[in-house]
mmCIF file of C-alpha atoms in Angstrom:
data_model
loop_
_atom_site.group_PDB
_atom_site.id
_atom_site.type_symbol
_atom_site.label_atom_id
_atom_site.label_comp_id
_atom_site.label_asym_id
_atom_site.label_seq_id
_atom_site.Cartn_x
_atom_site.Cartn_y
_atom_site.Cartn_z
ATOM 1 C CA UNK A 52 109.291 110.533 127.790
ATOM 2 C CA UNK A 53 106.558 112.321 129.689
ATOM 3 C CA UNK A 54 103.343 113.565 128.129
ATOM 4 C CA UNK A 55 103.145 117.258 127.330
ATOM 5 C CA UNK A 56 99.533 116.975 126.126
ATOM 6 C CA UNK A 57 96.962 114.244 126.614
ATOM 7 C CA UNK A 58 93.590 114.241 124.851
ATOM 8 C CA UNK A 59 90.965 111.761 126.037
ATOM 9 C CA UNK A 60 87.615 111.095 124.326
ATOM 10 C CA UNK A 61 87.278 114.707 123.196
ATOM 11 C CA UNK A 62 83.920 115.564 121.614
ATOM 12 C CA UNK A 63 82.727 118.743 119.965
ATOM 13 C CA UNK A 64 79.656 119.453 117.847
ATOM 14 C CA UNK A 65 78.237 122.514 116.142
ATOM 15 C CA UNK A 66 74.526 121.835 116.252
ATOM 16 C CA UNK A 67 74.009 118.486 114.512
ATOM 17 C CA UNK A 68 77.467 118.604 112.913
ATOM 18 C CA UNK A 69 79.827 116.338 114.880
ATOM 19 C CA UNK A 70 83.353 117.698 114.455
ATOM 20 C CA UNK A 71 85.280 115.751 117.113
ATOM 21 C CA UNK A 72 83.967 112.293 117.801
ATOM 22 C CA UNK A 73 85.932 110.818 120.701
ATOM 23 C CA UNK A 74 89.407 112.135 119.897
ATOM 24 C CA UNK A 75 92.340 110.450 121.668
ATOM 25 C CA UNK A 76 96.070 111.159 121.343
ATOM 26 C CA UNK A 77 99.152 112.218 123.299
ATOM 27 C CA UNK A 78 102.069 114.495 122.523
ATOM 28 C CA UNK A 79 105.354 113.687 124.222
ATOM 29 C CA UNK A 80 107.545 116.316 125.818
ATOM 30 C CA UNK A 81 110.316 117.565 123.567
ATOM 31 C CA UNK A 82 108.952 116.280 120.256
ATOM 32 C CA UNK A 83 107.796 118.070 117.121
ATOM 33 C CA UNK A 84 104.300 116.774 116.458
ATOM 34 C CA UNK A 85 102.143 117.504 113.404
ATOM 35 C CA UNK A 86 98.361 117.390 113.451
ATOM 36 C CA UNK A 87 97.090 116.966 109.894
ATOM 37 C CA UNK A 88 93.671 116.727 108.300
ATOM 38 C CA UNK A 89 91.772 117.700 105.197
ATOM 39 C CA UNK A 90 89.340 120.618 105.437
ATOM 40 C CA UNK A 91 86.507 119.707 107.790
ATOM 41 C CA UNK A 92 88.394 116.902 109.545
ATOM 42 C CA UNK A 93 88.435 118.802 112.864
ATOM 43 C CA UNK A 94 92.095 119.886 112.956
ATOM 44 C CA UNK A 95 91.470 123.568 113.662
ATOM 45 C CA UNK A 96 88.790 122.806 116.250
ATOM 46 C CA UNK A 97 91.129 120.351 117.998
ATOM 47 C CA UNK A 98 93.924 122.895 118.238
ATOM 48 C CA UNK A 99 91.600 125.658 119.415
ATOM 49 C CA UNK A 100 90.230 123.402 122.156
ATOM 50 C CA UNK A 101 93.753 122.520 123.329
ATOM 51 C CA UNK A 102 94.820 126.176 123.238
ATOM 52 C CA UNK A 103 91.779 127.161 125.306
ATOM 53 C CA UNK A 104 90.278 129.269 122.529
ATOM 54 C CA UNK A 105 87.186 127.100 122.099
ATOM 55 C CA UNK A 106 84.940 125.183 124.503
ATOM 56 C CA UNK A 107 84.387 121.464 123.945
ATOM 57 C CA UNK A 108 81.358 119.330 124.824
ATOM 58 C CA UNK A 109 82.978 116.473 126.731
ATOM 59 C CA UNK A 110 86.210 114.585 127.283
ATOM 60 C CA UNK A 111 89.403 115.896 128.831
ATOM 61 C CA UNK A 112 92.512 117.845 127.855
ATOM 62 C CA UNK A 113 95.637 117.745 130.018
ATOM 63 C CA UNK A 114 98.417 120.223 129.264
ATOM 64 C CA UNK A 115 101.643 119.954 131.255
ATOM 65 C CA UNK A 116 103.413 123.283 130.824
ATOM 66 C CA UNK A 117 103.039 126.838 129.616
ATOM 67 C CA UNK A 118 101.749 127.365 126.093
ATOM 68 C CA UNK A 119 102.835 129.799 123.409
ATOM 69 C CA UNK A 120 100.799 130.263 120.221
ATOM 70 C CA UNK A 121 102.099 131.561 116.906
ATOM 71 C CA UNK A 122 99.193 132.379 114.609
ATOM 72 C CA UNK A 123 99.336 132.889 110.844
ATOM 73 C CA UNK A 124 98.522 136.564 111.327
ATOM 74 C CA UNK A 125 98.429 139.003 114.208
ATOM 75 C CA UNK A 126 96.227 142.064 114.732
ATOM 76 C CA UNK A 127 99.104 144.349 115.611
ATOM 77 C CA UNK A 128 98.831 148.096 114.959
ATOM 78 C CA UNK A 129 100.358 148.964 111.576
ATOM 79 C CA UNK A 130 102.755 151.521 113.019
ATOM 80 C CA UNK A 131 104.005 149.570 116.038
ATOM 81 C CA UNK A 132 107.680 148.616 115.950
ATOM 82 C CA UNK A 133 108.752 144.985 116.591
ATOM 83 C CA UNK A 134 110.579 145.755 119.838
ATOM 84 C CA UNK A 135 107.603 147.796 121.065
ATOM 85 C CA UNK A 136 105.308 144.845 120.398
ATOM 86 C CA UNK A 137 107.685 142.511 122.223
ATOM 87 C CA UNK A 138 107.907 144.807 125.238
ATOM 88 C CA UNK A 139 104.109 145.019 125.357
ATOM 89 C CA UNK A 140 103.715 141.226 125.228
ATOM 90 C CA UNK A 141 106.480 140.729 127.791
ATOM 91 C CA UNK A 142 104.862 143.216 130.181
ATOM 92 C CA UNK A 143 101.513 141.463 129.805
ATOM 93 C CA UNK A 144 103.156 138.107 130.586
ATOM 94 C CA UNK A 145 105.392 139.596 133.312
ATOM 95 C CA UNK A 146 108.538 138.336 131.610
ATOM 96 C CA UNK A 147 111.650 139.733 129.944
ATOM 97 C CA UNK A 148 112.353 138.994 126.260
ATOM 98 C CA UNK A 149 115.254 136.579 125.836
ATOM 99 C CA UNK A 150 118.019 138.471 124.017
ATOM 100 C CA UNK A 151 119.551 135.303 122.564
ATOM 101 C CA UNK A 152 116.218 134.313 121.030
ATOM 102 C CA UNK A 153 115.643 137.791 119.590
ATOM 103 C CA UNK A 154 119.165 137.735 118.175
ATOM 104 C CA UNK A 155 118.637 134.297 116.609
ATOM 105 C CA UNK A 156 115.351 135.418 115.025
ATOM 106 C CA UNK A 157 116.903 138.606 113.683
ATOM 107 C CA UNK A 158 114.465 140.876 115.540
ATOM 108 C CA UNK A 159 117.053 143.551 116.337
ATOM 109 C CA UNK A 160 117.580 143.996 112.587
ATOM 110 C CA UNK A 161 113.940 145.106 112.365
ATOM 111 C CA UNK A 162 114.168 147.667 115.181
ATOM 112 C CA UNK A 163 113.576 150.744 113.023
ATOM 113 C CA UNK A 164 110.788 149.272 110.913
ATOM 114 C CA UNK A 165 107.070 149.535 111.610
ATOM 115 C CA UNK A 166 104.838 146.472 111.431
ATOM 116 C CA UNK A 167 103.298 147.370 108.070
ATOM 117 C CA UNK A 168 106.788 147.654 106.558
ATOM 118 C CA UNK A 169 107.761 144.082 107.423
ATOM 119 C CA UNK A 170 107.897 141.372 104.788
ATOM 120 C CA UNK A 171 105.928 138.148 105.244
ATOM 121 C CA UNK A 172 109.039 136.359 106.487
ATOM 122 C CA UNK A 173 109.877 139.130 108.947
ATOM 123 C CA UNK A 174 106.325 139.054 110.308
ATOM 124 C CA UNK A 175 106.563 135.282 110.762
ATOM 125 C CA UNK A 176 109.757 135.722 112.773
ATOM 126 C CA UNK A 177 108.155 138.448 114.883
ATOM 127 C CA UNK A 178 105.045 136.325 115.517
ATOM 128 C CA UNK A 179 107.296 133.480 116.669
ATOM 129 C CA UNK A 180 109.205 135.834 118.973
ATOM 130 C CA UNK A 181 105.904 137.069 120.453
ATOM 131 C CA UNK A 182 104.796 133.473 121.057
ATOM 132 C CA UNK A 183 108.048 132.854 122.930
ATOM 133 C CA UNK A 184 107.699 135.809 125.323
ATOM 134 C CA UNK A 185 106.141 133.561 127.988
ATOM 135 C CA UNK A 186 109.102 131.175 127.698
ATOM 136 C CA UNK A 187 106.561 128.430 126.877
ATOM 137 C CA UNK A 188 107.170 124.736 127.312
ATOM 138 C CA UNK A 189 104.720 123.961 124.482
ATOM 139 C CA UNK A 190 104.641 125.955 121.261
ATOM 140 C CA UNK A 191 101.833 125.920 118.684
ATOM 141 C CA UNK A 192 102.869 126.863 115.147
ATOM 142 C CA UNK A 193 100.083 127.438 112.613
ATOM 143 C CA UNK A 194 101.427 127.362 109.025
ATOM 144 C CA UNK A 195 104.695 128.966 110.209
ATOM 145 C CA UNK A 196 106.314 129.198 106.760
ATOM 146 C CA UNK A 197 103.262 129.987 104.608
ATOM 147 C CA UNK A 198 104.166 132.605 102.008
ATOM 148 C CA UNK A 199 107.905 132.503 102.705
ATOM 149 C CA UNK A 200 110.617 132.211 100.079
ATOM 150 C CA UNK A 201 113.142 129.352 100.207
ATOM 151 C CA UNK A 202 115.651 131.308 102.296
ATOM 152 C CA UNK A 203 112.962 132.341 104.770
ATOM 153 C CA UNK A 204 111.685 128.770 105.102
ATOM 154 C CA UNK A 205 115.157 127.376 105.754
ATOM 155 C CA UNK A 206 115.856 130.070 108.344
ATOM 156 C CA UNK A 207 112.612 129.412 110.220
ATOM 157 C CA UNK A 208 113.148 125.644 110.077
ATOM 158 C CA UNK A 209 116.554 126.205 111.676
ATOM 159 C CA UNK A 210 114.908 128.154 114.500
ATOM 160 C CA UNK A 211 112.289 125.433 115.038
ATOM 161 C CA UNK A 212 115.046 122.820 115.347
ATOM 162 C CA UNK A 213 116.880 125.102 117.785
ATOM 163 C CA UNK A 214 113.753 125.332 119.943
ATOM 164 C CA UNK A 215 113.453 121.538 119.962
ATOM 165 C CA UNK A 216 117.058 121.268 121.168
ATOM 166 C CA UNK A 217 116.097 123.643 123.983
ATOM 167 C CA UNK A 218 113.511 121.064 125.070
ATOM 168 C CA UNK A 219 110.405 122.786 123.699
ATOM 169 C CA UNK A 220 107.431 120.681 122.628
ATOM 170 C CA UNK A 221 106.184 121.892 119.257
ATOM 171 C CA UNK A 222 102.746 121.287 117.738
ATOM 172 C CA UNK A 223 102.820 122.015 114.023
ATOM 173 C CA UNK A 224 99.843 122.621 111.759
ATOM 174 C CA UNK A 225 100.940 122.753 108.140
ATOM 175 C CA UNK A 226 99.704 121.974 104.636
ATOM 176 C CA UNK A 227 103.310 121.628 103.467
ATOM 177 C CA UNK A 228 103.998 117.899 103.505
ATOM 178 C CA UNK A 229 107.703 118.388 102.746
ATOM 179 C CA UNK A 230 107.947 120.616 105.829
ATOM 180 C CA UNK A 231 106.155 118.052 107.982
ATOM 181 C CA UNK A 232 108.385 115.246 106.728
ATOM 182 C CA UNK A 233 111.524 117.309 107.313
ATOM 183 C CA UNK A 234 110.728 118.572 110.819
ATOM 184 C CA UNK A 235 108.366 116.241 112.650
ATOM 185 C CA UNK A 236 109.095 113.319 114.941
ATOM 186 C CA UNK A 237 105.505 112.062 114.665
ATOM 187 C CA UNK A 238 102.345 112.945 112.806
ATOM 188 C CA UNK A 239 98.659 112.383 113.477
ATOM 189 C CA UNK A 240 96.058 112.343 110.723
ATOM 190 C CA UNK A 241 92.494 113.307 111.575
ATOM 191 C CA UNK A 242 89.564 111.848 109.682
ATOM 192 C CA UNK A 243 85.925 112.459 110.588
ATOM 193 C CA UNK A 244 86.808 113.710 114.054
ATOM 194 C CA UNK A 245 89.016 110.774 115.033
ATOM 195 C CA UNK A 246 92.661 109.807 114.677
ATOM 196 C CA UNK A 247 93.056 107.701 111.543
ATOM 197 C CA UNK A 248 96.821 107.361 111.961
ATOM 198 C CA UNK A 249 99.509 108.339 114.457
ATOM 199 C CA UNK A 250 103.197 107.563 114.183
ATOM 200 C CA UNK A 251 106.363 108.433 112.257
ATOM 201 C CA UNK A 252 106.569 109.162 108.542
ATOM 202 C CA UNK A 253 108.241 105.784 108.045
ATOM 203 C CA UNK A 254 105.405 104.031 109.862
ATOM 204 C CA UNK A 255 102.894 105.872 107.684
ATOM 205 C CA UNK A 256 104.591 104.525 104.575
ATOM 206 C CA UNK A 257 104.372 100.985 105.923
ATOM 207 C CA UNK A 258 100.705 101.473 106.846
ATOM 208 C CA UNK A 259 99.581 102.411 103.346
ATOM 209 C CA UNK A 260 101.683 99.741 101.662
ATOM 210 C CA UNK A 261 104.300 99.797 98.930
ATOM 211 C CA UNK A 262 102.775 102.406 96.669
ATOM 212 C CA UNK A 263 104.954 103.432 93.735
ATOM 213 C CA UNK A 264 104.897 106.215 91.182
ATOM 214 C CA UNK A 265 106.261 105.484 87.717
ATOM 215 C CA UNK A 266 107.115 108.144 85.145
ATOM 216 C CA UNK A 267 107.936 107.007 81.600
ATOM 217 C CA UNK A 268 109.307 109.499 79.127
ATOM 218 C CA UNK A 269 109.492 108.991 75.372
ATOM 219 C CA UNK A 270 110.513 111.344 72.589
ATOM 220 C CA UNK A 271 106.859 112.408 72.262
ATOM 221 C CA UNK A 272 105.214 112.149 75.691
ATOM 222 C CA UNK A 273 105.683 111.822 79.437
ATOM 223 C CA UNK A 274 103.209 109.494 81.153
ATOM 224 C CA UNK A 275 102.690 108.877 84.880
ATOM 225 C CA UNK A 276 101.427 105.639 86.452
ATOM 226 C CA UNK A 277 100.723 104.343 89.970
ATOM 227 C CA UNK A 278 101.180 100.811 91.248
ATOM 228 C CA UNK A 279 101.263 98.658 94.363
ATOM 229 C CA UNK A 280 103.104 95.898 92.479
ATOM 230 C CA UNK A 281 106.120 97.458 90.823
ATOM 231 C CA UNK A 282 107.382 94.298 89.107
ATOM 232 C CA UNK A 283 104.197 93.330 87.301
ATOM 233 C CA UNK A 284 103.259 96.903 86.401
ATOM 234 C CA UNK A 285 106.674 97.775 84.999
ATOM 235 C CA UNK A 286 106.857 94.573 82.933
ATOM 236 C CA UNK A 287 103.387 95.257 81.501
ATOM 237 C CA UNK A 288 104.246 98.880 80.652
ATOM 238 C CA UNK A 289 107.516 97.970 78.956
ATOM 239 C CA UNK A 290 105.694 95.391 76.848
ATOM 240 C CA UNK A 291 103.062 97.967 75.846
ATOM 241 C CA UNK A 292 105.652 100.534 74.780
ATOM 242 C CA UNK A 293 107.582 97.898 72.817
ATOM 243 C CA UNK A 294 104.428 96.802 70.991
ATOM 244 C CA UNK A 295 103.694 100.447 70.114
ATOM 245 C CA UNK A 296 107.295 100.733 68.856
ATOM 246 C CA UNK A 297 107.728 103.811 71.005
ATOM 247 C CA UNK A 298 111.314 103.972 72.378
ATOM 248 C CA UNK A 299 111.623 104.915 76.045
ATOM 249 C CA UNK A 300 113.994 107.777 76.833
ATOM 250 C CA UNK A 301 113.782 107.706 80.638
ATOM 251 C CA UNK A 302 112.050 105.856 83.499
ATOM 252 C CA UNK A 303 111.699 107.212 87.039
ATOM 253 C CA UNK A 304 110.367 105.164 89.956
ATOM 254 C CA UNK A 305 109.748 106.418 93.504
ATOM 255 C CA UNK A 306 107.746 105.561 96.561
ATOM 256 C CA UNK A 307 104.571 107.534 97.227
ATOM 257 C CA UNK A 308 105.079 110.915 98.840
ATOM 258 C CA UNK A 309 103.918 111.823 102.332
ATOM 259 C CA UNK A 310 101.198 113.924 100.722
ATOM 260 C CA UNK A 311 99.857 110.898 98.803
ATOM 261 C CA UNK A 312 99.953 108.754 101.940
ATOM 262 C CA UNK A 313 98.203 111.494 103.890
ATOM 263 C CA UNK A 314 95.389 111.817 101.354
ATOM 264 C CA UNK A 315 94.965 108.045 101.177
ATOM 265 C CA UNK A 316 94.387 107.774 104.938
ATOM 266 C CA UNK A 317 92.592 111.094 105.503
ATOM 267 C CA UNK A 318 90.024 110.343 102.831
ATOM 268 C CA UNK A 319 89.840 106.620 103.572
ATOM 269 C CA UNK A 320 90.838 105.574 100.053
#
């Protein structure tokens, strides 16, 4: 696979506050890539530098292809209609809106509505359609399903997968770990302005070790435990409950979630 984006030794400071401290990573063409980080890790600054919205101090950014950016919100006039907005964006970019894409996103269904009348999910779909007016090779999605109901999330996920099949490279910024796990080929975790981890979700699990969550339910209580040694911990817990003469109703055991793995690496714990 060829590189859609290459970041080399990227540095950015705000006064004495170092936000990006020699950032290095690549995004391959045709993959869905998530850039994650806790607040203050440099995620937003990184994306803004790549998108050309913010100047950086040193290093290099190579982007191979046209970019499209879907933001969480857009400053569209309240009374503009979706198709009017699309025509305006298309004229600015000297393109013609793709009818198949508009059909897939359900934009024609919104033809008679004004922007202020759209639901959160409908606005998300319109913002995505606007980002696609340039027929971009690389698409940036910032919290694309924030505020959507289950049906809206599933619909937008379907569209994101469709774009991947069309060969688009997608950079996803999301706080929804389930969404990241479901959609992304690879993830990168930022910590203190550098990449603390890059790879697949499966590789992340192997990196942080065999972390388990144990939930034990009795007639009176439900207790949660964490362990890196499931055998010893479970044996000890069962002995404790037996000594307390507290019958166990149910036991649930699962591997740590992506969110737990993310926090463990992002915060260096």
